[in-house]
């Protein structure tokens, strides 16, 4: 039992319906965190990113642009790398993000500095949650400043930020039928495990 592709699509559609016109949402996934030398902590995806995509790889960014004719759902992620995949496991790559995760278009994460500022041009508002990742916060501000430097050439930079969590947390609070089924099943499994542990214990 798992959340379906159509469920993730509904979540993205609902979020975009609550966004203002001429806006863009930037939702970064989690990064791998080094524990010591070449050892990382167990990876856990960012909850908001996972809620909207189901994508379990590190170093990925979801971008939502309501009303964009060329595609409203874009994703940046790591490219396929057969040598690295031998060590760290399979990667979806941009092609997999489109085929398996509902992106209208996808790009290598290494191209984000070139592509995302252009996507911000002409947008009035950016939906983004500041304060969770200082390095990514600086990256976002760098993209905005890059657009602002083009004002004399007629480019319109984003005028304001809106905390994405303000609307997304409210959306996540109301569970869908699929989420309720999954939560009930998780509760049943947990209860059965507790009962089995109690049966195997002694005073």
PDB file of N, CA, C and O in Angstrom, residues 159-201:
ATOM      1  N   UNK A 159       8.788  40.564  -6.614  1.00  0.00           N
ATOM      2  CA  UNK A 159       8.670  41.680  -5.676  1.00  0.00           C
ATOM      3  C   UNK A 159       8.533  41.224  -4.232  1.00  0.00           C
ATOM      4  O   UNK A 159       8.805  41.993  -3.319  1.00  0.00           O
ATOM      5  N   UNK A 160       8.089  39.984  -4.008  1.00  0.00           N
ATOM      6  CA  UNK A 160       7.878  39.564  -2.627  1.00  0.00           C
ATOM      7  C   UNK A 160       8.014  38.053  -2.467  1.00  0.00           C
ATOM      8  O   UNK A 160       7.895  37.290  -3.421  1.00  0.00           O
ATOM      9  N   UNK A 161       8.288  37.669  -1.210  1.00  0.00           N
ATOM     10  CA  UNK A 161       8.357  36.268  -0.827  1.00  0.00           C
ATOM     11  C   UNK A 161       7.132  35.934   0.025  1.00  0.00           C
ATOM     12  O   UNK A 161       6.673  36.757   0.819  1.00  0.00           O
ATOM     13  N   UNK A 162       6.619  34.718  -0.128  1.00  0.00           N
ATOM     14  CA  UNK A 162       5.567  34.204   0.745  1.00  0.00           C
ATOM     15  C   UNK A 162       6.046  32.861   1.289  1.00  0.00           C
ATOM     16  O   UNK A 162       6.559  32.028   0.538  1.00  0.00           O
ATOM     17  N   UNK A 163       5.888  32.674   2.586  1.00  0.00           N
ATOM     18  CA  UNK A 163       6.318  31.422   3.215  1.00  0.00           C
ATOM     19  C   UNK A 163       5.455  30.272   2.689  1.00  0.00           C
ATOM     20  O   UNK A 163       4.244  30.230   2.929  1.00  0.00           O
ATOM     21  N   UNK A 164       6.083  29.365   1.979  1.00  0.00           N
ATOM     22  CA  UNK A 164       5.359  28.231   1.398  1.00  0.00           C
ATOM     23  C   UNK A 164       4.684  27.398   2.480  1.00  0.00           C
ATOM     24  O   UNK A 164       3.584  26.876   2.283  1.00  0.00           O
ATOM     25  N   UNK A 165       5.334  27.280   3.645  1.00  0.00           N
ATOM     26  CA  UNK A 165       4.783  26.456   4.721  1.00  0.00           C
ATOM     27  C   UNK A 165       3.427  26.972   5.183  1.00  0.00           C
ATOM     28  O   UNK A 165       2.596  26.191   5.685  1.00  0.00           O
ATOM     29  N   UNK A 166       3.179  28.264   5.016  1.00  0.00           N
ATOM     30  CA  UNK A 166       1.927  28.865   5.484  1.00  0.00           C
ATOM     31  C   UNK A 166       0.719  28.218   4.814  1.00  0.00           C
ATOM     32  O   UNK A 166      -0.305  27.972   5.454  1.00  0.00           O
ATOM     33  N   UNK A 167       0.825  27.921   3.513  1.00  0.00           N
ATOM     34  CA  UNK A 167      -0.308  27.293   2.826  1.00  0.00           C
ATOM     35  C   UNK A 167      -0.135  25.775   2.730  1.00  0.00           C
ATOM     36  O   UNK A 167      -1.119  25.036   2.763  1.00  0.00           O
ATOM     37  N   UNK A 168       1.094  25.287   2.654  1.00  0.00           N
ATOM     38  CA  UNK A 168       1.300  23.849   2.484  1.00  0.00           C
ATOM     39  C   UNK A 168       1.004  23.089   3.775  1.00  0.00           C
ATOM     40  O   UNK A 168       0.449  21.987   3.734  1.00  0.00           O
ATOM     41  N   UNK A 169       1.360  23.660   4.927  1.00  0.00           N
ATOM     42  CA  UNK A 169       1.082  22.977   6.201  1.00  0.00           C
ATOM     43  C   UNK A 169      -0.416  22.795   6.412  1.00  0.00           C
ATOM     44  O   UNK A 169      -0.862  21.775   6.935  1.00  0.00           O
ATOM     45  N   UNK A 170      -1.193  23.788   6.023  1.00  0.00           N
ATOM     46  CA  UNK A 170      -2.648  23.683   6.142  1.00  0.00           C
ATOM     47  C   UNK A 170      -3.176  22.584   5.220  1.00  0.00           C
ATOM     48  O   UNK A 170      -4.075  21.817   5.597  1.00  0.00           O
ATOM     49  N   UNK A 171      -2.602  22.496   4.019  1.00  0.00           N
ATOM     50  CA  UNK A 171      -3.016  21.449   3.086  1.00  0.00           C
ATOM     51  C   UNK A 171      -2.668  20.067   3.628  1.00  0.00           C
ATOM     52  O   UNK A 171      -3.469  19.128   3.528  1.00  0.00           O
ATOM     53  N   UNK A 172      -1.484  19.927   4.213  1.00  0.00           N
ATOM     54  CA  UNK A 172      -1.048  18.628   4.725  1.00  0.00           C
ATOM     55  C   UNK A 172      -1.857  18.199   5.944  1.00  0.00           C
ATOM     56  O   UNK A 172      -1.947  17.006   6.250  1.00  0.00           O
ATOM     57  N   UNK A 173      -2.444  19.154   6.640  1.00  0.00           N
ATOM     58  CA  UNK A 173      -3.208  18.853   7.849  1.00  0.00           C
ATOM     59  C   UNK A 173      -4.464  18.050   7.539  1.00  0.00           C
ATOM     60  O   UNK A 173      -4.875  17.178   8.306  1.00  0.00           O
ATOM     61  N   UNK A 174      -5.113  18.337   6.410  1.00  0.00           N
ATOM     62  CA  UNK A 174      -6.351  17.647   6.020  1.00  0.00           C
ATOM     63  C   UNK A 174      -5.980  16.415   5.198  1.00  0.00           C
ATOM     64  O   UNK A 174      -5.479  16.533   4.081  1.00  0.00           O
ATOM     65  N   UNK A 175      -6.243  15.241   5.746  1.00  0.00           N
ATOM     66  CA  UNK A 175      -5.811  13.994   5.109  1.00  0.00           C
ATOM     67  C   UNK A 175      -6.807  13.534   4.050  1.00  0.00           C
ATOM     68  O   UNK A 175      -8.024  13.646   4.228  1.00  0.00           O
ATOM     69  N   UNK A 176      -6.259  12.999   2.971  1.00  0.00           N
ATOM     70  CA  UNK A 176      -7.096  12.420   1.919  1.00  0.00           C
ATOM     71  C   UNK A 176      -7.498  11.001   2.303  1.00  0.00           C
ATOM     72  O   UNK A 176      -6.985  10.426   3.268  1.00  0.00           O
ATOM     73  N   UNK A 177      -8.405  10.424   1.527  1.00  0.00           N
ATOM     74  CA  UNK A 177      -8.834   9.039   1.788  1.00  0.00           C
ATOM     75  C   UNK A 177      -7.653   8.077   1.693  1.00  0.00           C
ATOM     76  O   UNK A 177      -7.531   7.136   2.489  1.00  0.00           O
ATOM     77  N   UNK A 178      -6.758   8.303   0.728  1.00  0.00           N
ATOM     78  CA  UNK A 178      -5.592   7.433   0.566  1.00  0.00           C
ATOM     79  C   UNK A 178      -4.661   7.537   1.777  1.00  0.00           C
ATOM     80  O   UNK A 178      -4.123   6.531   2.245  1.00  0.00           O
ATOM     81  N   UNK A 179      -4.470   8.748   2.279  1.00  0.00           N
ATOM     82  CA  UNK A 179      -3.621   8.933   3.456  1.00  0.00           C
ATOM     83  C   UNK A 179      -4.231   8.272   4.688  1.00  0.00           C
ATOM     84  O   UNK A 179      -3.524   7.660   5.499  1.00  0.00           O
ATOM     85  N   UNK A 180      -5.552   8.390   4.843  1.00  0.00           N
ATOM     86  CA  UNK A 180      -6.214   7.766   5.988  1.00  0.00           C
ATOM     87  C   UNK A 180      -6.074   6.247   5.942  1.00  0.00           C
ATOM     88  O   UNK A 180      -5.835   5.605   6.973  1.00  0.00           O
ATOM     89  N   UNK A 181      -6.209   5.649   4.757  1.00  0.00           N
ATOM     90  CA  UNK A 181      -6.035   4.200   4.631  1.00  0.00           C
ATOM     91  C   UNK A 181      -4.624   3.793   5.030  1.00  0.00           C
ATOM     92  O   UNK A 181      -4.422   2.791   5.728  1.00  0.00           O
ATOM     93  N   UNK A 182      -3.640   4.581   4.591  1.00  0.00           N
ATOM     94  CA  UNK A 182      -2.250   4.271   4.896  1.00  0.00           C
ATOM     95  C   UNK A 182      -1.979   4.410   6.395  1.00  0.00           C
ATOM     96  O   UNK A 182      -1.274   3.581   6.995  1.00  0.00           O
ATOM     97  N   UNK A 183      -2.544   5.443   7.018  1.00  0.00           N
ATOM     98  CA  UNK A 183      -2.347   5.657   8.454  1.00  0.00           C
ATOM     99  C   UNK A 183      -3.007   4.537   9.268  1.00  0.00           C
ATOM    100  O   UNK A 183      -2.439   4.054  10.258  1.00  0.00           O
ATOM    101  N   UNK A 184      -4.198   4.102   8.840  1.00  0.00           N
ATOM    102  CA  UNK A 184      -4.859   3.007   9.545  1.00  0.00           C
ATOM    103  C   UNK A 184      -4.044   1.718   9.442  1.00  0.00           C
ATOM    104  O   UNK A 184      -3.914   0.971  10.416  1.00  0.00           O
ATOM    105  N   UNK A 185      -3.504   1.450   8.253  1.00  0.00           N
ATOM    106  CA  UNK A 185      -2.698   0.245   8.064  1.00  0.00           C
ATOM    107  C   UNK A 185      -1.431   0.308   8.915  1.00  0.00           C
ATOM    108  O   UNK A 185      -1.037  -0.697   9.526  1.00  0.00           O
ATOM    109  N   UNK A 186      -0.800   1.487   8.983  1.00  0.00           N
ATOM    110  CA  UNK A 186       0.390   1.650   9.815  1.00  0.00           C
ATOM    111  C   UNK A 186       0.052   1.418  11.284  1.00  0.00           C
ATOM    112  O   UNK A 186       0.826   0.793  12.033  1.00  0.00           O
ATOM    113  N   UNK A 187      -1.122   1.902  11.715  1.00  0.00           N
ATOM    114  CA  UNK A 187      -1.554   1.673  13.089  1.00  0.00           C
ATOM    115  C   UNK A 187      -1.778   0.204  13.387  1.00  0.00           C
ATOM    116  O   UNK A 187      -1.402  -0.293  14.460  1.00  0.00           O
ATOM    117  N   UNK A 188      -2.381  -0.517  12.424  1.00  0.00           N
ATOM    118  CA  UNK A 188      -2.604  -1.953  12.601  1.00  0.00           C
ATOM    119  C   UNK A 188      -1.280  -2.713  12.734  1.00  0.00           C
ATOM    120  O   UNK A 188      -1.141  -3.606  13.576  1.00  0.00           O
ATOM    121  N   UNK A 189      -0.306  -2.347  11.904  1.00  0.00           N
ATOM    122  CA  UNK A 189       0.995  -3.020  11.950  1.00  0.00           C
ATOM    123  C   UNK A 189       1.685  -2.739  13.283  1.00  0.00           C
ATOM    124  O   UNK A 189       2.245  -3.653  13.918  1.00  0.00           O
ATOM    125  N   UNK A 190       1.633  -1.490  13.726  1.00  0.00           N
ATOM    126  CA  UNK A 190       2.262  -1.127  15.001  1.00  0.00           C
ATOM    127  C   UNK A 190       1.600  -1.851  16.170  1.00  0.00           C
ATOM    128  O   UNK A 190       2.275  -2.345  17.075  1.00  0.00           O
ATOM    129  N   UNK A 191       0.266  -1.914  16.166  1.00  0.00           N
ATOM    130  CA  UNK A 191      -0.456  -2.591  17.243  1.00  0.00           C
ATOM    131  C   UNK A 191      -0.111  -4.077  17.272  1.00  0.00           C
ATOM    132  O   UNK A 191       0.111  -4.661  18.346  1.00  0.00           O
ATOM    133  N   UNK A 192      -0.052  -4.718  16.086  1.00  0.00           N
ATOM    134  CA  UNK A 192       0.283  -6.141  16.014  1.00  0.00           C
ATOM    135  C   UNK A 192       1.692  -6.395  16.537  1.00  0.00           C
ATOM    136  O   UNK A 192       1.941  -7.384  17.245  1.00  0.00           O
ATOM    137  N   UNK A 193       2.616  -5.491  16.226  1.00  0.00           N
ATOM    138  CA  UNK A 193       3.997  -5.646  16.701  1.00  0.00           C
ATOM    139  C   UNK A 193       4.074  -5.523  18.224  1.00  0.00           C
ATOM    140  O   UNK A 193       4.794  -6.282  18.884  1.00  0.00           O
ATOM    141  N   UNK A 194       3.336  -4.571  18.790  1.00  0.00           N
ATOM    142  CA  UNK A 194       3.313  -4.419  20.243  1.00  0.00           C
ATOM    143  C   UNK A 194       2.723  -5.660  20.921  1.00  0.00           C
ATOM    144  O   UNK A 194       3.238  -6.144  21.940  1.00  0.00           O
ATOM    145  N   UNK A 195       1.637  -6.202  20.354  1.00  0.00           N
ATOM    146  CA  UNK A 195       1.014  -7.402  20.921  1.00  0.00           C
ATOM    147  C   UNK A 195       1.966  -8.592  20.868  1.00  0.00           C
ATOM    148  O   UNK A 195       2.060  -9.381  21.821  1.00  0.00           O
ATOM    149  N   UNK A 196       2.689  -8.722  19.742  1.00  0.00           N
ATOM    150  CA  UNK A 196       3.640  -9.826  19.613  1.00  0.00           C
ATOM    151  C   UNK A 196       4.767  -9.683  20.630  1.00  0.00           C
ATOM    152  O   UNK A 196       5.211 -10.661  21.238  1.00  0.00           O
ATOM    153  N   UNK A 197       5.241  -8.452  20.830  1.00  0.00           N
ATOM    154  CA  UNK A 197       6.293  -8.228  21.817  1.00  0.00           C
ATOM    155  C   UNK A 197       5.816  -8.554  23.229  1.00  0.00           C
ATOM    156  O   UNK A 197       6.552  -9.148  24.034  1.00  0.00           O
ATOM    157  N   UNK A 198       4.565  -8.195  23.536  1.00  0.00           N
ATOM    158  CA  UNK A 198       4.021  -8.489  24.871  1.00  0.00           C
ATOM    159  C   UNK A 198       3.871 -10.002  25.088  1.00  0.00           C
ATOM    160  O   UNK A 198       4.127 -10.517  26.185  1.00  0.00           O
ATOM    161  N   UNK A 199       3.445 -10.730  24.044  1.00  0.00           N
ATOM    162  CA  UNK A 199       3.300 -12.182  24.169  1.00  0.00           C
ATOM    163  C   UNK A 199       4.641 -12.860  24.420  1.00  0.00           C
ATOM    164  O   UNK A 199       4.708 -13.914  25.054  1.00  0.00           O
ATOM    165  N   UNK A 200       5.698 -12.268  23.912  1.00  0.00           N
ATOM    166  CA  UNK A 200       7.016 -12.876  24.076  1.00  0.00           C
ATOM    167  C   UNK A 200       7.749 -12.449  25.332  1.00  0.00           C
ATOM    168  O   UNK A 200       8.878 -12.879  25.571  1.00  0.00           O
ATOM    169  N   UNK A 201       7.114 -11.578  26.130  1.00  0.00           N
ATOM    170  CA  UNK A 201       7.778 -11.105  27.349  1.00  0.00           C
ATOM    171  C   UNK A 201       7.291 -11.877  28.568  1.00  0.00           C
ATOM    172  O   UNK A 201       6.250 -12.525  28.538  1.00  0.00           O
TER     173      UNK A 201
END
